[in-house]
mmCIF file of C-alpha atoms in Angstrom:
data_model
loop_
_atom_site.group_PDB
_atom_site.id
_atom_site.type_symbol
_atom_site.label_atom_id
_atom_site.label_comp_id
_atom_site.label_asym_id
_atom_site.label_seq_id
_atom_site.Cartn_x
_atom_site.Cartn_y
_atom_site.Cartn_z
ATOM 1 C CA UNK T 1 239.334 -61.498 -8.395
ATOM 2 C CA UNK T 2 242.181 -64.096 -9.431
ATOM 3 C CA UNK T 3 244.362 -63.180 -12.865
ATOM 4 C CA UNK T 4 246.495 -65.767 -14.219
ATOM 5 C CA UNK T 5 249.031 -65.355 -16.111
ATOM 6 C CA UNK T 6 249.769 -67.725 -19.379
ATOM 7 C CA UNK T 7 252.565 -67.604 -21.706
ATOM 8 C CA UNK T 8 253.969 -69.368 -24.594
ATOM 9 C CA UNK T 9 256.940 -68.892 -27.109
ATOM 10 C CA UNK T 10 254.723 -66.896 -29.175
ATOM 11 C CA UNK T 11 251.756 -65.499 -27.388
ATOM 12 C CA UNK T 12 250.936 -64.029 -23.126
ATOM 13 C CA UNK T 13 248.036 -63.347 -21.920
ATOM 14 C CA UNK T 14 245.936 -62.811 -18.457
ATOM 15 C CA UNK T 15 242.255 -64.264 -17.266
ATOM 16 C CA UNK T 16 240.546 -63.288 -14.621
ATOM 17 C CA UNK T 17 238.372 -65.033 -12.481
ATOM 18 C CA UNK T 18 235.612 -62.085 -12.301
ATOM 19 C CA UNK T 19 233.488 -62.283 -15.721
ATOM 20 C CA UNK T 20 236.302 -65.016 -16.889
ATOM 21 C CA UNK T 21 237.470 -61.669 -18.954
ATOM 22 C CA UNK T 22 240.828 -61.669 -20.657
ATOM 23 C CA UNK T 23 243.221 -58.611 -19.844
ATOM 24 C CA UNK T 24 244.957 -58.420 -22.747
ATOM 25 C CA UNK T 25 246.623 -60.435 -25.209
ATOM 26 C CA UNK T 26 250.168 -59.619 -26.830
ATOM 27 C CA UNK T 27 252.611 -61.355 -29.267
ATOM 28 C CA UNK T 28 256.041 -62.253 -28.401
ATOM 29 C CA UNK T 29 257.304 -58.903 -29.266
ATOM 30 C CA UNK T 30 254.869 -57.391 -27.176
ATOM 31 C CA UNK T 31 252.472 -56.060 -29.138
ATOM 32 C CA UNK T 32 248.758 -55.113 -27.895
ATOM 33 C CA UNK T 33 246.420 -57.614 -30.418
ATOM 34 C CA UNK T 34 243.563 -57.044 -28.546
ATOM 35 C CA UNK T 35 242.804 -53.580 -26.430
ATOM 36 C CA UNK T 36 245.089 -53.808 -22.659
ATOM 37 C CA UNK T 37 242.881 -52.625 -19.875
ATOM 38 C CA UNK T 38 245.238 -51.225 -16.914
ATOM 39 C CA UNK T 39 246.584 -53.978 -14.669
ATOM 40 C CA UNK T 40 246.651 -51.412 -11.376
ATOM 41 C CA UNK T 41 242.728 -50.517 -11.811
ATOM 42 C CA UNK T 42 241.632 -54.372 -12.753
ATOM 43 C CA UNK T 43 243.667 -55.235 -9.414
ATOM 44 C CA UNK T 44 240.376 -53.246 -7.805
ATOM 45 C CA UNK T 45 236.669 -54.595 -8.747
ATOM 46 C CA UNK T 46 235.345 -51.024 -7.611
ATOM 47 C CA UNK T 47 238.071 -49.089 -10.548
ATOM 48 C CA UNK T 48 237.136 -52.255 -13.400
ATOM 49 C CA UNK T 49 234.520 -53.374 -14.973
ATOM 50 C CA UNK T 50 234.303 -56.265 -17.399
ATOM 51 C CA UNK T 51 233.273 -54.207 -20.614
ATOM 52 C CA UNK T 52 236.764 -52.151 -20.083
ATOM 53 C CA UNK T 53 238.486 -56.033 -20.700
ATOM 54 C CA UNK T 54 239.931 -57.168 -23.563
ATOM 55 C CA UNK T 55 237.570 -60.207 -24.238
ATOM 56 C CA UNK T 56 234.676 -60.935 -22.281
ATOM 57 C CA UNK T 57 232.033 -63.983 -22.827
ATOM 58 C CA UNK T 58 228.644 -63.418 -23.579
ATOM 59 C CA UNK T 59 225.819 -66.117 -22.047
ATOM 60 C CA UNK T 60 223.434 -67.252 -21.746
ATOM 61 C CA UNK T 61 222.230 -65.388 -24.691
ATOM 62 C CA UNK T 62 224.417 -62.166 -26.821
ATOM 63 C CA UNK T 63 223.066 -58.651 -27.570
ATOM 64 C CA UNK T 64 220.334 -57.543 -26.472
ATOM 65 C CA UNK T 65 216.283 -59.065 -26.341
ATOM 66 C CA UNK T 66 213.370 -56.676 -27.435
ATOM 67 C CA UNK T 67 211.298 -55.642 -24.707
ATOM 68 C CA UNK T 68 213.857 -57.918 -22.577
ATOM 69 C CA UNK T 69 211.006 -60.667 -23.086
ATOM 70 C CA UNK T 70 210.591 -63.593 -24.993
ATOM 71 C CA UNK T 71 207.924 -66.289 -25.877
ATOM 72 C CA UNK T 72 208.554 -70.237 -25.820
ATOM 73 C CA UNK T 73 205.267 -72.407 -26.480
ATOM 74 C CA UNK T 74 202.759 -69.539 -25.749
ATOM 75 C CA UNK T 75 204.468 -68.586 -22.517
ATOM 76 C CA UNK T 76 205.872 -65.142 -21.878
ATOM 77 C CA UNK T 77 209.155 -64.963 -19.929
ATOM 78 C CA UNK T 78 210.540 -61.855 -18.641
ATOM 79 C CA UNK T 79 214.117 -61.962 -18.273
ATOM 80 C CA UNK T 80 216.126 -60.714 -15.508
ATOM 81 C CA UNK T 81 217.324 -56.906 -15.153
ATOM 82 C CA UNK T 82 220.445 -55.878 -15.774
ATOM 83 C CA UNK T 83 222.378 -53.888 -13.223
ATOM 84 C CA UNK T 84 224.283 -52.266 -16.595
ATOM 85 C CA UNK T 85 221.661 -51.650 -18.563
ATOM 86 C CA UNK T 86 218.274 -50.091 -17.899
ATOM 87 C CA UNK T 87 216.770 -51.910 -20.399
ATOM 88 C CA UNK T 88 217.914 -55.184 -21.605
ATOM 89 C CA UNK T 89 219.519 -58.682 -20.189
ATOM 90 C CA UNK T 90 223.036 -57.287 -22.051
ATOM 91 C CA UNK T 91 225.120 -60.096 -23.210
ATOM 92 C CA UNK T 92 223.346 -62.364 -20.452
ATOM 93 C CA UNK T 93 225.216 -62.155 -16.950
ATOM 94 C CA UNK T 94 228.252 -64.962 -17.836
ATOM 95 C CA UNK T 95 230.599 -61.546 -17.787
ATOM 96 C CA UNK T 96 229.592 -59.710 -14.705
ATOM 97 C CA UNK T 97 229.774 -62.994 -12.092
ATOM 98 C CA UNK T 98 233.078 -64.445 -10.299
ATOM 99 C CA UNK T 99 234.071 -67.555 -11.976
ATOM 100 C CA UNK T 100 235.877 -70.724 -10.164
ATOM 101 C CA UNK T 101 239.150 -72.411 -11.749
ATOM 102 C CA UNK T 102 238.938 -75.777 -12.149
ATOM 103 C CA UNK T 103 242.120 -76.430 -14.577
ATOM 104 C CA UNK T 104 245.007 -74.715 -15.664
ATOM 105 C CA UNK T 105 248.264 -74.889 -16.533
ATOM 106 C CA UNK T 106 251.107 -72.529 -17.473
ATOM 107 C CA UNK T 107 249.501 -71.686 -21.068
ATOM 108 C CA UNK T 108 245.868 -72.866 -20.353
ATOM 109 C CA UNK T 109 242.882 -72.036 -17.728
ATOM 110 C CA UNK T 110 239.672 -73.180 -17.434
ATOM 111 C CA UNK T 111 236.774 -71.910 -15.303
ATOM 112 C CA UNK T 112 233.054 -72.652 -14.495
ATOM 113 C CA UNK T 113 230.717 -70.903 -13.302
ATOM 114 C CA UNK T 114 226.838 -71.710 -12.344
ATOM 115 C CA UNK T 115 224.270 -69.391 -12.604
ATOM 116 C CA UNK T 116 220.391 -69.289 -11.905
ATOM 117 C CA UNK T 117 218.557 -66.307 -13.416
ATOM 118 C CA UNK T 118 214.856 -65.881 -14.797
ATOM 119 C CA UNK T 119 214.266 -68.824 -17.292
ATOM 120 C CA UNK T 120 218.166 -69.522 -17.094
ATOM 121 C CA UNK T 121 219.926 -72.157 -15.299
ATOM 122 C CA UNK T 122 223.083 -73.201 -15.910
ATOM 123 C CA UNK T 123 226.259 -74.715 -15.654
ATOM 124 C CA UNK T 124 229.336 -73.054 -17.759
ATOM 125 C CA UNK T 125 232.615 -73.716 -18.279
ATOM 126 C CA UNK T 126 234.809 -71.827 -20.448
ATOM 127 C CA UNK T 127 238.452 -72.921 -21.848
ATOM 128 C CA UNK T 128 241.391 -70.439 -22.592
ATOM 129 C CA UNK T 129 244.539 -72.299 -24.256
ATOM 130 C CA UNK T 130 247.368 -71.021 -26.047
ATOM 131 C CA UNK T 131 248.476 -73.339 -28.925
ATOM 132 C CA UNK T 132 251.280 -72.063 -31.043
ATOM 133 C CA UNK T 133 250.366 -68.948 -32.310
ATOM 134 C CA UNK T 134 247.091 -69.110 -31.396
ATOM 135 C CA UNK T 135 244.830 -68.416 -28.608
ATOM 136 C CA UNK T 136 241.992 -71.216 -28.585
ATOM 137 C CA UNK T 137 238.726 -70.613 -26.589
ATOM 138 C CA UNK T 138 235.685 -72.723 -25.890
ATOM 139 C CA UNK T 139 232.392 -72.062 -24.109
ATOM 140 C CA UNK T 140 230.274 -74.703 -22.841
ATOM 141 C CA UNK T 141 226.908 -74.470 -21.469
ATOM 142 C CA UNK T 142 224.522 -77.580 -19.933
ATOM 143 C CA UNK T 143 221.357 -76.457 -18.846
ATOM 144 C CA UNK T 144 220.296 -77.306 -15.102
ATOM 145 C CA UNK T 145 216.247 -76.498 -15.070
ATOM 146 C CA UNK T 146 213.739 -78.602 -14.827
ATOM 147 C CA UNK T 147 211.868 -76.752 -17.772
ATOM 148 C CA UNK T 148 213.428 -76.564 -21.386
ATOM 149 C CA UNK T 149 214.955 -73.197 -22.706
ATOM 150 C CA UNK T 150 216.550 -71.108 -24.849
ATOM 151 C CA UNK T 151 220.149 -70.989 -25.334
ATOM 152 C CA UNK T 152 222.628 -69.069 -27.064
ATOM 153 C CA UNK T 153 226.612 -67.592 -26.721
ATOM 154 C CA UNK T 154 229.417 -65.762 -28.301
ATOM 155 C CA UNK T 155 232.310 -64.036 -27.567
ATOM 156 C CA UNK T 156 233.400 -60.360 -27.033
ATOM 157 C CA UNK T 157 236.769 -59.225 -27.601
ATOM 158 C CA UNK T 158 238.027 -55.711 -28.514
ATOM 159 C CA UNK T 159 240.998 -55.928 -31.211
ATOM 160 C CA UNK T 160 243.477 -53.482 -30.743
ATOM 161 C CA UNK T 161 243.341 -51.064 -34.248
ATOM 162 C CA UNK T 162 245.046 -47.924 -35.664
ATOM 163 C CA UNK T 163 244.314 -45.759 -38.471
ATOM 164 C CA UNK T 164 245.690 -48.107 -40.975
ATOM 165 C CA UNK T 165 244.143 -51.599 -39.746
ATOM 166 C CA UNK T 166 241.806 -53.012 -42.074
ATOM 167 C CA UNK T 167 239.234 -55.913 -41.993
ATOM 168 C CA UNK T 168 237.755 -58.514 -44.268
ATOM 169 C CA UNK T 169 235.024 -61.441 -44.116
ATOM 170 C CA UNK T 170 232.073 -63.028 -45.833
ATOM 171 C CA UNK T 171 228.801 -62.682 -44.841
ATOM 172 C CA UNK T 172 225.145 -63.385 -46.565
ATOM 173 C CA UNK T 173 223.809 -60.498 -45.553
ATOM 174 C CA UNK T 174 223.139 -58.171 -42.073
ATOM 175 C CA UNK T 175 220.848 -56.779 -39.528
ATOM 176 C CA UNK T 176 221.215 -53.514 -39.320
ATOM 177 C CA UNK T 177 221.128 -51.525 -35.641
ATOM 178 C CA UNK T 178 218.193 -49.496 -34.796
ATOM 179 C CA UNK T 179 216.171 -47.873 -31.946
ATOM 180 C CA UNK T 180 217.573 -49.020 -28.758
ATOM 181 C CA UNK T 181 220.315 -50.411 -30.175
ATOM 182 C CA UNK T 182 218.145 -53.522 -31.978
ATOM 183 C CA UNK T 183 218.199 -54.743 -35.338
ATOM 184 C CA UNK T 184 216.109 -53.869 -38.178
ATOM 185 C CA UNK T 185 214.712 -55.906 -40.699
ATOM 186 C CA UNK T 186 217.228 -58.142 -42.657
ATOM 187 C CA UNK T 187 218.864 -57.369 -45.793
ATOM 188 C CA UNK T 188 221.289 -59.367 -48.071
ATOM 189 C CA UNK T 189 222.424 -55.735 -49.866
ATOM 190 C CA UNK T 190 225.421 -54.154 -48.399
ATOM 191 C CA UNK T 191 226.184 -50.611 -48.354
ATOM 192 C CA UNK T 192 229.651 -49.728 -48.873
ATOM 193 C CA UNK T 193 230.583 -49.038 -45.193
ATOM 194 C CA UNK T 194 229.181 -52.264 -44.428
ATOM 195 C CA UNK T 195 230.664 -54.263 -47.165
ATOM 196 C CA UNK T 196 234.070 -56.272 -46.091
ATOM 197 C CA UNK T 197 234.038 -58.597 -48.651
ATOM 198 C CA UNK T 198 237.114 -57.013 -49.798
ATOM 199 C CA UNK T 199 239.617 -55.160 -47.487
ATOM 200 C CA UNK T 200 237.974 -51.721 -45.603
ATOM 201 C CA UNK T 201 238.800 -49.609 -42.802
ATOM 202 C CA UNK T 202 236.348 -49.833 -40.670
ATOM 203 C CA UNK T 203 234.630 -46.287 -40.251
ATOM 204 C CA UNK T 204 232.481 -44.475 -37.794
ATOM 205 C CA UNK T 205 229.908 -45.896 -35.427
ATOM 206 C CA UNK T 206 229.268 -49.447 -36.462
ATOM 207 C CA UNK T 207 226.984 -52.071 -34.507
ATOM 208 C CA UNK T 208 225.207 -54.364 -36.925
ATOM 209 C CA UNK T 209 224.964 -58.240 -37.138
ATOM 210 C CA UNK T 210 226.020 -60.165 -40.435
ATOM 211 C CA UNK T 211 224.494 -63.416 -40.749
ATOM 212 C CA UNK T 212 225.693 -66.369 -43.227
ATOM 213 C CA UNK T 213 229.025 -65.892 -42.030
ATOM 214 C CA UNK T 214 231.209 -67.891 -43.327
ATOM 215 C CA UNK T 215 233.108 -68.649 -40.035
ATOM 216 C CA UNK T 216 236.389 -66.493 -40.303
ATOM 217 C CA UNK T 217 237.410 -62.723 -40.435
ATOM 218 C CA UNK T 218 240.973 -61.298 -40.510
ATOM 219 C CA UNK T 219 242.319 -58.200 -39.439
ATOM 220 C CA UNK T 220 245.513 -56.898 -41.182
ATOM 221 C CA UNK T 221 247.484 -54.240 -39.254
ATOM 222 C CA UNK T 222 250.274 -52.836 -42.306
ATOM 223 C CA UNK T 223 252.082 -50.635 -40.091
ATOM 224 C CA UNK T 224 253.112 -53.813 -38.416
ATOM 225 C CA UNK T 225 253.388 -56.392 -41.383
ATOM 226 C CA UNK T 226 250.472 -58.308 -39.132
ATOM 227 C CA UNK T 227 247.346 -60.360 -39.559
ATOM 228 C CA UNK T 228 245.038 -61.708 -37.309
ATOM 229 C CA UNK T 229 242.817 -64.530 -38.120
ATOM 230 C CA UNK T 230 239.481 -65.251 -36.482
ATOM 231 C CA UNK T 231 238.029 -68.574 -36.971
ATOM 232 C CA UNK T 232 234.490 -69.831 -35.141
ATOM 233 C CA UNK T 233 232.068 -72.599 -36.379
ATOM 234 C CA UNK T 234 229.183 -69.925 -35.216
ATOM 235 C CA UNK T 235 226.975 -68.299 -38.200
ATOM 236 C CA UNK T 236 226.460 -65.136 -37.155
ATOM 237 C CA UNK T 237 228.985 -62.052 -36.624
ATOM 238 C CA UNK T 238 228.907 -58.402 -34.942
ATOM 239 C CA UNK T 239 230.485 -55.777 -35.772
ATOM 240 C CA UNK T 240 230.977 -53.001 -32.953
ATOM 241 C CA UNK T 241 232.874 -49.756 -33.112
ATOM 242 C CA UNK T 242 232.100 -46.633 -31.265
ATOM 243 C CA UNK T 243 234.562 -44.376 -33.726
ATOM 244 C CA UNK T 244 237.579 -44.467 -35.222
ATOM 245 C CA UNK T 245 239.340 -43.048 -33.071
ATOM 246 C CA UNK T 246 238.603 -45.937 -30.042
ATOM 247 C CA UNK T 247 241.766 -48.049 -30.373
ATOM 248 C CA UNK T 248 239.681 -50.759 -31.244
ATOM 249 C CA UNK T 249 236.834 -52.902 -33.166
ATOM 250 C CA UNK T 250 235.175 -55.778 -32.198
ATOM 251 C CA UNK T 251 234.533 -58.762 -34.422
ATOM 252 C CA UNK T 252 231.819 -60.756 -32.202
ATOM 253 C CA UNK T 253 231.651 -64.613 -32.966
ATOM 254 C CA UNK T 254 227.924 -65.397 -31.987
ATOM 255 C CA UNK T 255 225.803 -68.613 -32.124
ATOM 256 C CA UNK T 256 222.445 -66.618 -32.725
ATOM 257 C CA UNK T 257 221.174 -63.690 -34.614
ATOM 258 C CA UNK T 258 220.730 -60.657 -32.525
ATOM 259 C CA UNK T 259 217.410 -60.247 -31.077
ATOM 260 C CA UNK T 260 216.875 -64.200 -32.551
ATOM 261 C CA UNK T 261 214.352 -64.544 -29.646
ATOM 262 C CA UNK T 262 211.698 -62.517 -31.504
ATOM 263 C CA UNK T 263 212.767 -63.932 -35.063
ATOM 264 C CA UNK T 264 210.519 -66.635 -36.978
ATOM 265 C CA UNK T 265 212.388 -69.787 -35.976
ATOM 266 C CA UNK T 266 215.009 -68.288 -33.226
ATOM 267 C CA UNK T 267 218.071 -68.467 -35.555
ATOM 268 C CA UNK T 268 221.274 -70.037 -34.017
ATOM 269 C CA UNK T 269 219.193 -70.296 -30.557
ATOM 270 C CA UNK T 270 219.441 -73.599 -29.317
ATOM 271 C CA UNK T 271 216.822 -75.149 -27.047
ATOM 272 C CA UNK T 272 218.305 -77.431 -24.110
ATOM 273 C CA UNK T 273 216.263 -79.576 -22.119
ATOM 274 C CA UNK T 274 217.836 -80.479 -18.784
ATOM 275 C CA UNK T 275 221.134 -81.738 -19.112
ATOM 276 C CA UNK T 276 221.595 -81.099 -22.571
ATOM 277 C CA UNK T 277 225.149 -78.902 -23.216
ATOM 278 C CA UNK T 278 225.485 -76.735 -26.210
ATOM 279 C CA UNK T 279 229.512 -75.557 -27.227
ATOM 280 C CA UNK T 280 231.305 -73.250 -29.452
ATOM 281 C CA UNK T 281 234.765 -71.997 -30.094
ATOM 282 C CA UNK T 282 237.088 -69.409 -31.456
ATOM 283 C CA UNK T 283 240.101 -69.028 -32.422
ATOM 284 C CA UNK T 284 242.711 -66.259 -32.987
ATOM 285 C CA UNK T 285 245.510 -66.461 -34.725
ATOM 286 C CA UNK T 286 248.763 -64.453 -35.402
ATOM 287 C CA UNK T 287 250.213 -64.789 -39.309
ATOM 288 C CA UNK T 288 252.958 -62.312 -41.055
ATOM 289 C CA UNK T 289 250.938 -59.880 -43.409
ATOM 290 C CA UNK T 290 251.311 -60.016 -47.228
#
């Protein structure tokens, strides 16, 4: 694997090439604002692993797919294994393949990668940028097949937390996790530990999509006099922490519901004939808390 290194006044952070994974992300004080994953151990594939990274991408599809099948026109497509998961086509297999650079410069990288995998085909590319005090990203996926099919994104990054950090966004209403880690049925009433319409600590095990979202989410550290801003024109948000006591929590921009292959009217999946290219972005960032 390659890591680059990009820097501006305000903001460094490093890519690598394998699973086009950030490292870590820091202000210009130095401060962790997403999760660091050790720079000696990522220098070895066999020591790292793209889920210990500090943002990973997740296509051609997010989450996970019940029965890691799906149905398009009456035809039943198995999707491919997973060699991290027994069970399901996790977060696609964008994040566990060795990505090419194509562009870069000293605050921006982009790479592509193209993949061929059950129904999937694909061409991706996948923009990091630092602008001011922000870090900009952008995936973009054309479909290569000959045969039309189902599309979807989102990223994964892992926001640095302590006991103090709260969060806050809208959302219509969520899917809350179930067996095998899949959602249950919908529901637009929120129980207080999933309610961050106003500012919470996020507590406890937590892996549930929101749908409806309205397209941002903040994080406000105190101890620090910090906020972080998240900002994505996708619909659809997941929430992931293992505990409290992790070091982080993950605020997932996604373009599709979780498990939206087996939903009436696959919501946020988009379905590309060949050469047709779907996109979305996020950004991060950093503002002085009030």
């Amino acid at each position: 694997m390659t890591v680059y290194t990009l820097s501006n006044p305000h903001l460094r952070m490093r890519v690598s090439t394998q699973g086009a994974c950030l490292l870590g992300l820091e202000d210009e004080q130095g401060r962790l604002l997403l999760r660091d994953t050790n720079p000696d151990a990522s220098c070895n594939p066999g020591q790292w692993h793209p889920g210990q990274s500090a943002l990973f991408p997740m296509l051609p599809l997010a989450n996970r797919v019940a029965g890691n099948r799906c149905e398009l026109w009456g035809e039943e497509h198995r999707l491919p294994e997973s060699p991290v998961d027994p069970d399901f086509f996790l977060h696609g297999d964008g994040w566990l393949q060795s990505w090419l650079w194509v562009a870069g410069s000293t605050s921006s990288v982009t790479l592509q990668l193209t993949s061929q995998c059950g129904p999937f085909h694909y061409l991706a590319e996948i923009d990091y940028r630092l602008q001011g005090a922000s870090l900009v990203a952008r995936i973009s996926l054309t479909h290569l097949g000959e045969s039309p099919c189902l599309y979807g994104a989102g990223f994964h990054p892992f926001f640095w937390r302590d006991e103090q950090t709260r969060i806050r966004f809208l959302a219509s209403g969520v899917w809350q996790e179930g067996a095998d880690h899949l959602p249950t049925d919908w529901s637009s009433r929120l129980a207080p530990h999933l309610d961050f319409r106003q500012w919470a600590r996020p507590q406890g095990w937590l892996n549930h999509c929101y749908g409806g979202w309205r397209g941002q989410a903040e994080l406000d550290h105190p101890a620090r006099q910090q906020r972080l801003l998240v900002s994505s024109e996708c619909a659809f948000l997941m929430l992931y922490q293992p505990d409290e006591g992790s070091g982080f929590v993950c605020l997932e921009p996604q373009s599709h519901a979780a498990n939206a292959h087996h939903l009436a009217g696959h919501p946020g999946l988009q379905l590309l004939a060949r050469g047709d290219r779907m996109s979305i972005g996020m950004t991060l960032t950093v503002a002085s808390g009030g």
